Amino acid sequence: AAGVIQSPRHLIKEKRETATLKCYPIPRHDTVYWYQQGPGQDPQFLISFYEKMQSDKGSIPDRFSAQQFSDYHSELNMSSLELGDSALYFCASSPTGTTNYEQYFGPGTRLTVT
Amino acid sequence: AQSVTQLGSHVSVSEGALVLLRCNYSSSVPPYLFWYVQYPNQGLQLLLKYTSAATLVKGINGFEAEFKKSETSFHLTKPSAHMSDAAEYFCAVSFSTGNQFYFGTGTSLTVIP
């Protein structure tokens, strides 16, 4: 079965640079979520989109922005990177209009800021 | 406030022993509860979920969990630990479809040969 695809899987950037993470949800999933997992921490919700509109917002820094495109893939744009942004970034997707409440997680993008 | 608490950040069990990982939630509305497992440098894999059907939920790899509303708990158990169960386990709660997940702080399970 198709899973959530995230690219790149690993990314190394320097401080003050920008990064773009991409997420391709499972086909026919119209909701996308972004989570950040710092070293030794639990995943923290950043932002979500439903039908290309922002549906919920968590602890996402103002330096970050995200969007969902017409093909439902999503991109997380991160600017003025800081050392503290080093983390594993998960994307998850879910279908709506069903009773399935599960979120399907991708393998994550490991971002290292040096 | 809605949240989930995992008691015990580190749990060690002997191979073949019972695994019990604790999860309690606080919520003013009916929750949907999940357990995920994370192996080193990997993503989150769903073990099982409770979405208001049967209170005893069976998942993959021999794990199961029981939703107890009176105790606001959703503890994860496995009768006999295997070496391959060593991983980080996260309890998560959601409150409706399309809403964010709130994760617990995780429990690292070590299995001793």
PDB file of C-alpha atoms in Angstrom:
ATOM      1  CA  ALA A   1       0.000   0.000   0.000  1.00  0.00           C
ATOM      2  CA  ALA A   2       1.138   3.529  -0.736  1.00  0.00           C
ATOM      3  CA  GLY A   3       2.516   5.461   2.199  1.00  0.00           C
ATOM      4  CA  VAL A   4       3.285   9.058   2.990  1.00  0.00           C
ATOM      5  CA  ILE A   5       6.401  10.210   1.179  1.00  0.00           C
ATOM      6  CA  GLN A   6       8.705  12.861   2.541  1.00  0.00           C
ATOM      7  CA  SER A   7      11.665  14.434   0.841  1.00  0.00           C
ATOM      8  CA  PRO A   8      14.436  14.872   1.400  1.00  0.00           C
ATOM      9  CA  ARG A   9      15.049  12.273   4.084  1.00  0.00           C
ATOM     10  CA  HIS A  10      18.089  14.105   5.379  1.00  0.00           C
ATOM     11  CA  LEU A  11      19.029  17.762   5.082  1.00  0.00           C
ATOM     12  CA  ILE A  12      21.977  19.701   6.411  1.00  0.00           C
ATOM     13  CA  LYS A  13      21.820  23.473   6.460  1.00  0.00           C
ATOM     14  CA  GLU A  14      23.753  26.270   8.069  1.00  0.00           C
ATOM     15  CA  LYS A  15      22.377  28.887  10.428  1.00  0.00           C
ATOM     16  CA  ARG A  16      20.350  31.611   8.732  1.00  0.00           C
ATOM     17  CA  GLU A  17      19.797  29.489   5.628  1.00  0.00           C
ATOM     18  CA  THR A  18      16.398  28.381   4.358  1.00  0.00           C
ATOM     19  CA  ALA A  19      15.026  24.881   3.921  1.00  0.00           C
ATOM     20  CA  THR A  20      12.015  23.404   2.182  1.00  0.00           C
ATOM     21  CA  LEU A  21      10.576  20.069   3.207  1.00  0.00           C
ATOM     22  CA  LYS A  22       8.087  18.249   1.020  1.00  0.00           C
ATOM     23  CA  CYS A  23       5.307  15.843   1.869  1.00  0.00           C
ATOM     24  CA  TYR A  24       3.259  13.691  -0.482  1.00  0.00           C
ATOM     25  CA  PRO A  25       0.189  12.253   1.272  1.00  0.00           C
ATOM     26  CA  ILE A  26      -1.380   8.910   0.631  1.00  0.00           C
ATOM     27  CA  PRO A  27      -3.618   9.065  -2.464  1.00  0.00           C
ATOM     28  CA  ARG A  28      -7.131  10.345  -1.661  1.00  0.00           C
ATOM     29  CA  HIS A  29      -5.985  11.782   1.667  1.00  0.00           C
ATOM     30  CA  ASP A  30      -6.885  15.462   1.749  1.00  0.00           C
ATOM     31  CA  THR A  31      -5.569  16.427   5.180  1.00  0.00           C
ATOM     32  CA  VAL A  32      -1.892  16.919   5.909  1.00  0.00           C
ATOM     33  CA  TYR A  33      -0.215  17.520   9.271  1.00  0.00           C
ATOM     34  CA  TRP A  34       3.322  18.614  10.142  1.00  0.00           C
ATOM     35  CA  TYR A  35       5.062  17.668  13.386  1.00  0.00           C
ATOM     36  CA  GLN A  36       8.496  18.499  14.788  1.00  0.00           C
ATOM     37  CA  GLN A  37      10.341  16.030  17.003  1.00  0.00           C
ATOM     38  CA  GLY A  38      13.410  17.418  18.745  1.00  0.00           C
ATOM     39  CA  PRO A  39      16.146  15.100  20.043  1.00  0.00           C
ATOM     40  CA  GLY A  40      14.739  12.902  22.790  1.00  0.00           C
ATOM     41  CA  GLN A  41      11.370  14.661  22.682  1.00  0.00           C
ATOM     42  CA  ASP A  42       7.844  13.806  21.658  1.00  0.00           C
ATOM     43  CA  PRO A  43       6.453  15.041  18.344  1.00  0.00           C
ATOM     44  CA  GLN A  44       4.953  18.516  18.541  1.00  0.00           C
ATOM     45  CA  PHE A  45       2.215  19.602  16.176  1.00  0.00           C
ATOM     46  CA  LEU A  46       3.114  22.484  13.886  1.00  0.00           C
ATOM     47  CA  ILE A  47       0.315  23.002  11.376  1.00  0.00           C
ATOM     48  CA  SER A  48      -2.284  21.188   9.302  1.00  0.00           C
ATOM     49  CA  PHE A  49      -4.129  21.672   6.056  1.00  0.00           C
ATOM     50  CA  TYR A  50      -7.444  20.431   4.738  1.00  0.00           C
ATOM     51  CA  GLU A  51      -8.363  20.894   1.108  1.00  0.00           C
ATOM     52  CA  LYS A  52      -5.506  23.362   0.653  1.00  0.00           C
ATOM     53  CA  MET A  53      -6.645  25.568   3.513  1.00  0.00           C
ATOM     54  CA  GLN A  54      -4.915  25.838   6.869  1.00  0.00           C
ATOM     55  CA  SER A  55      -7.105  23.926   9.306  1.00  0.00           C
ATOM     56  CA  ASP A  56      -5.178  24.086  12.570  1.00  0.00           C
ATOM     57  CA  LYS A  57      -2.067  25.755  13.877  1.00  0.00           C
ATOM     58  CA  GLY A  58       0.196  24.663  16.669  1.00  0.00           C
ATOM     59  CA  SER A  59       3.590  25.772  17.862  1.00  0.00           C
ATOM     60  CA  ILE A  60       4.932  26.794  14.487  1.00  0.00           C
ATOM     61  CA  PRO A  61       7.491  29.629  14.571  1.00  0.00           C
ATOM     62  CA  ASP A  62       6.809  32.722  12.513  1.00  0.00           C
ATOM     63  CA  ARG A  63       9.953  31.890  10.511  1.00  0.00           C
ATOM     64  CA  PHE A  64       8.170  28.818   9.181  1.00  0.00           C
ATOM     65  CA  SER A  65       5.391  28.749   6.650  1.00  0.00           C
ATOM     66  CA  ALA A  66       3.578  25.948   4.912  1.00  0.00           C
ATOM     67  CA  GLN A  67       1.045  25.350   2.228  1.00  0.00           C
ATOM     68  CA  GLN A  68      -0.879  22.585   0.553  1.00  0.00           C
ATOM     69  CA  PHE A  69      -1.081  22.463  -3.211  1.00  0.00           C
ATOM     70  CA  SER A  70      -3.822  21.417  -5.615  1.00  0.00           C
ATOM     71  CA  ASP A  71      -2.403  17.880  -5.801  1.00  0.00           C
ATOM     72  CA  TYR A  72      -2.566  17.781  -1.968  1.00  0.00           C
ATOM     73  CA  HIS A  73       1.161  17.658  -1.455  1.00  0.00           C
ATOM     74  CA  SER A  74       2.478  20.050   1.150  1.00  0.00           C
ATOM     75  CA  GLU A  75       5.666  22.009   1.662  1.00  0.00           C
ATOM     76  CA  LEU A  76       7.110  23.356   4.890  1.00  0.00           C
ATOM     77  CA  ASN A  77       9.327  26.365   4.325  1.00  0.00           C
ATOM     78  CA  MET A  78      11.788  27.273   7.039  1.00  0.00           C
ATOM     79  CA  SER A  79      13.765  30.494   6.962  1.00  0.00           C
ATOM     80  CA  SER A  80      16.512  32.018   9.114  1.00  0.00           C
ATOM     81  CA  LEU A  81      17.330  28.579  10.425  1.00  0.00           C
ATOM     82  CA  GLU A  82      18.554  28.285  13.988  1.00  0.00           C
ATOM     83  CA  LEU A  83      20.479  25.504  15.703  1.00  0.00           C
ATOM     84  CA  GLY A  84      17.329  24.691  17.671  1.00  0.00           C
ATOM     85  CA  ASP A  85      15.503  23.847  14.468  1.00  0.00           C
ATOM     86  CA  SER A  86      17.535  20.651  14.202  1.00  0.00           C
ATOM     87  CA  ALA A  87      14.913  17.957  14.514  1.00  0.00           C
ATOM     88  CA  LEU A  88      13.012  15.198  12.805  1.00  0.00           C
ATOM     89  CA  TYR A  89      10.076  16.638  10.881  1.00  0.00           C
ATOM     90  CA  PHE A  90       7.145  14.330  10.302  1.00  0.00           C
ATOM     91  CA  CYS A  91       4.359  14.720   7.872  1.00  0.00           C
ATOM     92  CA  ALA A  92       1.133  12.772   8.365  1.00  0.00           C
ATOM     93  CA  SER A  93      -1.983  12.472   6.266  1.00  0.00           C
ATOM     94  CA  SER A  94      -5.521  11.356   6.843  1.00  0.00           C
ATOM     95  CA  PRO A  95      -8.698  10.996   4.839  1.00  0.00           C
ATOM     96  CA  THR A  96     -11.727  13.008   5.906  1.00  0.00           C
ATOM     97  CA  GLY A  97     -15.378  12.233   5.535  1.00  0.00           C
ATOM     98  CA  THR A  98     -14.817   8.822   7.103  1.00  0.00           C
ATOM     99  CA  THR A  99     -14.754   7.406  10.602  1.00  0.00           C
ATOM    100  CA  ASN A 100     -11.046   6.696  10.335  1.00  0.00           C
ATOM    101  CA  TYR A 101      -9.333   8.948  12.846  1.00  0.00           C
ATOM    102  CA  GLU A 102      -5.864   7.605  12.241  1.00  0.00           C
ATOM    103  CA  GLN A 103      -3.028   9.736  10.955  1.00  0.00           C
ATOM    104  CA  TYR A 104      -0.558   7.981   8.715  1.00  0.00           C
ATOM    105  CA  PHE A 105       2.971   9.171   9.303  1.00  0.00           C
ATOM    106  CA  GLY A 106       5.774   9.466   6.827  1.00  0.00           C
ATOM    107  CA  PRO A 107       9.350   8.406   7.622  1.00  0.00           C
ATOM    108  CA  GLY A 108      10.368  11.957   8.480  1.00  0.00           C
ATOM    109  CA  THR A 109      12.985  14.421   7.295  1.00  0.00           C
ATOM    110  CA  ARG A 110      15.959  14.799   9.573  1.00  0.00           C
ATOM    111  CA  LEU A 111      17.110  18.403   9.491  1.00  0.00           C
ATOM    112  CA  THR A 112      20.492  19.277  10.922  1.00  0.00           C
ATOM    113  CA  VAL A 113      21.395  22.941  11.291  1.00  0.00           C
ATOM    114  CA  THR A 114      25.100  23.665  11.789  1.00  0.00           C
TER     115      THR A 114
ATOM    116  CA  ALA B   1      -6.790  21.267  28.702  1.00  0.00           C
ATOM    117  CA  GLN B   2      -6.486  18.102  26.718  1.00  0.00           C
ATOM    118  CA  SER B   3      -3.321  16.100  27.239  1.00  0.00           C
ATOM    119  CA  VAL B   4      -1.757  12.705  27.567  1.00  0.00           C
ATOM    120  CA  THR B   5       0.719  11.517  30.193  1.00  0.00           C
ATOM    121  CA  GLN B   6       3.016   8.548  29.945  1.00  0.00           C
ATOM    122  CA  LEU B   7       4.274   7.337  33.300  1.00  0.00           C
ATOM    123  CA  GLY B   8       7.806   6.067  33.164  1.00  0.00           C
ATOM    124  CA  SER B   9      10.165   7.441  30.557  1.00  0.00           C
ATOM    125  CA  HIS B  10      12.212   4.226  30.688  1.00  0.00           C
ATOM    126  CA  VAL B  11      10.941   0.696  31.221  1.00  0.00           C
ATOM    127  CA  SER B  12      13.098  -2.425  31.307  1.00  0.00           C
ATOM    128  CA  VAL B  13      11.735  -5.950  31.139  1.00  0.00           C
ATOM    129  CA  SER B  14      13.280  -9.347  30.703  1.00  0.00           C
ATOM    130  CA  GLU B  15      12.732 -11.236  27.491  1.00  0.00           C
ATOM    131  CA  GLY B  16       9.507 -13.236  27.853  1.00  0.00           C
ATOM    132  CA  ALA B  17       8.144 -11.031  30.647  1.00  0.00           C
ATOM    133  CA  LEU B  18       4.994  -8.938  30.586  1.00  0.00           C
ATOM    134  CA  VAL B  19       5.248  -5.508  29.013  1.00  0.00           C
ATOM    135  CA  LEU B  20       3.123  -2.746  30.553  1.00  0.00           C
ATOM    136  CA  LEU B  21       3.430   0.824  29.311  1.00  0.00           C
ATOM    137  CA  ARG B  22       1.166   3.356  30.973  1.00  0.00           C
ATOM    138  CA  CYS B  23      -0.818   6.134  29.368  1.00  0.00           C
ATOM    139  CA  ASN B  24      -3.355   8.437  30.972  1.00  0.00           C
ATOM    140  CA  TYR B  25      -5.274  11.184  29.281  1.00  0.00           C
ATOM    141  CA  SER B  26      -7.252  14.207  30.308  1.00  0.00           C
ATOM    142  CA  SER B  27     -10.132  15.314  28.168  1.00  0.00           C
ATOM    143  CA  SER B  28     -13.515  16.959  28.434  1.00  0.00           C
ATOM    144  CA  VAL B  29     -14.739  15.178  25.303  1.00  0.00           C
ATOM    145  CA  PRO B  30     -14.501  11.562  24.186  1.00  0.00           C
ATOM    146  CA  PRO B  31     -10.954  10.910  23.040  1.00  0.00           C
ATOM    147  CA  TYR B  32      -9.479   8.826  20.282  1.00  0.00           C
ATOM    148  CA  LEU B  33      -6.358   7.092  21.526  1.00  0.00           C
ATOM    149  CA  PHE B  34      -3.381   5.648  19.724  1.00  0.00           C
ATOM    150  CA  TRP B  35      -0.110   3.910  20.448  1.00  0.00           C
ATOM    151  CA  TYR B  36       2.794   4.377  18.076  1.00  0.00           C
ATOM    152  CA  VAL B  37       6.205   2.713  18.095  1.00  0.00           C
ATOM    153  CA  GLN B  38       9.384   4.379  16.892  1.00  0.00           C
ATOM    154  CA  TYR B  39      12.558   2.443  16.207  1.00  0.00           C
ATOM    155  CA  PRO B  40      15.858   4.330  16.168  1.00  0.00           C
ATOM    156  CA  ASN B  41      16.100   6.787  13.306  1.00  0.00           C
ATOM    157  CA  GLN B  42      12.768   5.705  11.922  1.00  0.00           C
ATOM    158  CA  GLY B  43       9.262   7.077  11.649  1.00  0.00           C
ATOM    159  CA  LEU B  44       6.167   6.411  13.714  1.00  0.00           C
ATOM    160  CA  GLN B  45       4.382   3.120  13.197  1.00  0.00           C
ATOM    161  CA  LEU B  46       0.845   2.628  14.437  1.00  0.00           C
ATOM    162  CA  LEU B  47       0.487  -0.217  16.913  1.00  0.00           C
ATOM    163  CA  LEU B  48      -3.213   0.130  17.686  1.00  0.00           C
ATOM    164  CA  LYS B  49      -6.012   2.637  18.090  1.00  0.00           C
ATOM    165  CA  TYR B  50      -9.190   3.173  20.093  1.00  0.00           C
ATOM    166  CA  THR B  51     -11.976   5.068  18.345  1.00  0.00           C
ATOM    167  CA  SER B  52     -15.026   4.394  20.556  1.00  0.00           C
ATOM    168  CA  ALA B  53     -15.670   0.831  19.462  1.00  0.00           C
ATOM    169  CA  ALA B  54     -14.463  -2.097  21.583  1.00  0.00           C
ATOM    170  CA  THR B  55     -12.625  -1.008  24.718  1.00  0.00           C
ATOM    171  CA  LEU B  56     -10.057  -3.804  24.402  1.00  0.00           C
ATOM    172  CA  VAL B  57      -8.037  -3.159  21.286  1.00  0.00           C
ATOM    173  CA  LYS B  58      -5.648  -5.620  19.710  1.00  0.00           C
ATOM    174  CA  GLY B  59      -2.806  -4.350  17.604  1.00  0.00           C
ATOM    175  CA  ILE B  60       0.188  -5.588  15.714  1.00  0.00           C
ATOM    176  CA  ASN B  61       3.099  -7.602  17.093  1.00  0.00           C
ATOM    177  CA  GLY B  62       0.993  -9.055  19.927  1.00  0.00           C
ATOM    178  CA  PHE B  63       0.274  -5.727  21.624  1.00  0.00           C
ATOM    179  CA  GLU B  64      -3.084  -4.766  23.043  1.00  0.00           C
ATOM    180  CA  ALA B  65      -4.527  -1.907  25.063  1.00  0.00           C
ATOM    181  CA  GLU B  66      -7.675  -1.384  27.100  1.00  0.00           C
ATOM    182  CA  PHE B  67      -9.565   1.893  27.230  1.00  0.00           C
ATOM    183  CA  LYS B  68     -10.803   2.517  30.770  1.00  0.00           C
ATOM    184  CA  LYS B  69     -12.918   5.634  30.927  1.00  0.00           C
ATOM    185  CA  SER B  70     -13.237   5.522  34.725  1.00  0.00           C
ATOM    186  CA  GLU B  71      -9.464   5.566  35.059  1.00  0.00           C
ATOM    187  CA  THR B  72      -8.841   7.780  31.985  1.00  0.00           C
ATOM    188  CA  SER B  73      -6.243   5.251  30.941  1.00  0.00           C
ATOM    189  CA  PHE B  74      -5.128   3.446  27.826  1.00  0.00           C
ATOM    190  CA  HIS B  75      -2.249   1.235  28.958  1.00  0.00           C
ATOM    191  CA  LEU B  76      -0.345  -0.851  26.423  1.00  0.00           C
ATOM    192  CA  THR B  77       0.446  -4.472  27.219  1.00  0.00           C
ATOM    193  CA  LYS B  78       2.122  -7.482  25.677  1.00  0.00           C
ATOM    194  CA  PRO B  79       2.183 -10.850  27.459  1.00  0.00           C
ATOM    195  CA  SER B  80       5.718 -11.786  26.465  1.00  0.00           C
ATOM    196  CA  ALA B  81       8.440  -9.335  25.512  1.00  0.00           C
ATOM    197  CA  HIS B  82      10.691 -10.011  22.567  1.00  0.00           C
ATOM    198  CA  MET B  83      14.061  -8.465  21.900  1.00  0.00           C
ATOM    199  CA  SER B  84      12.653  -6.805  18.797  1.00  0.00           C
ATOM    200  CA  ASP B  85      10.188  -4.852  20.976  1.00  0.00           C
ATOM    201  CA  ALA B  86      12.977  -2.570  22.188  1.00  0.00           C
ATOM    202  CA  ALA B  87      11.972   0.867  20.919  1.00  0.00           C
ATOM    203  CA  GLU B  88      10.348   4.159  21.891  1.00  0.00           C
ATOM    204  CA  TYR B  89       6.599   4.044  22.415  1.00  0.00           C
ATOM    205  CA  PHE B  90       4.317   7.040  22.168  1.00  0.00           C
ATOM    206  CA  CYS B  91       0.750   7.368  23.327  1.00  0.00           C
ATOM    207  CA  ALA B  92      -1.275   9.940  21.402  1.00  0.00           C
ATOM    208  CA  VAL B  93      -4.751  11.415  21.704  1.00  0.00           C
ATOM    209  CA  SER B  94      -7.004  13.170  19.248  1.00  0.00           C
ATOM    210  CA  PHE B  95     -10.466  14.568  19.752  1.00  0.00           C
ATOM    211  CA  SER B  96     -12.061  14.386  16.360  1.00  0.00           C
ATOM    212  CA  THR B  97     -11.172  13.442  12.860  1.00  0.00           C
ATOM    213  CA  GLY B  98      -8.995  16.028  11.223  1.00  0.00           C
ATOM    214  CA  ASN B  99      -7.603  17.357  14.481  1.00  0.00           C
ATOM    215  CA  GLN B 100      -4.013  17.347  15.640  1.00  0.00           C
ATOM    216  CA  PHE B 101      -2.544  14.599  17.730  1.00  0.00           C
ATOM    217  CA  TYR B 102      -1.225  15.312  21.199  1.00  0.00           C
ATOM    218  CA  PHE B 103       1.655  12.994  22.037  1.00  0.00           C
ATOM    219  CA  GLY B 104       2.922  11.822  25.368  1.00  0.00           C
ATOM    220  CA  THR B 105       6.588  12.224  26.173  1.00  0.00           C
ATOM    221  CA  GLY B 106       7.325   8.649  25.196  1.00  0.00           C
ATOM    222  CA  THR B 107       8.522   5.530  26.980  1.00  0.00           C
ATOM    223  CA  SER B 108      11.758   3.865  26.016  1.00  0.00           C
ATOM    224  CA  LEU B 109      11.422   0.095  26.322  1.00  0.00           C
ATOM    225  CA  THR B 110      14.530  -1.997  26.922  1.00  0.00           C
ATOM    226  CA  VAL B 111      14.320  -5.771  26.705  1.00  0.00           C
ATOM    227  CA  ILE B 112      16.945  -7.642  28.678  1.00  0.00           C
ATOM    228  CA  PRO B 113      18.052 -11.022  27.325  1.00  0.00           C
TER     229      PRO B 113
END
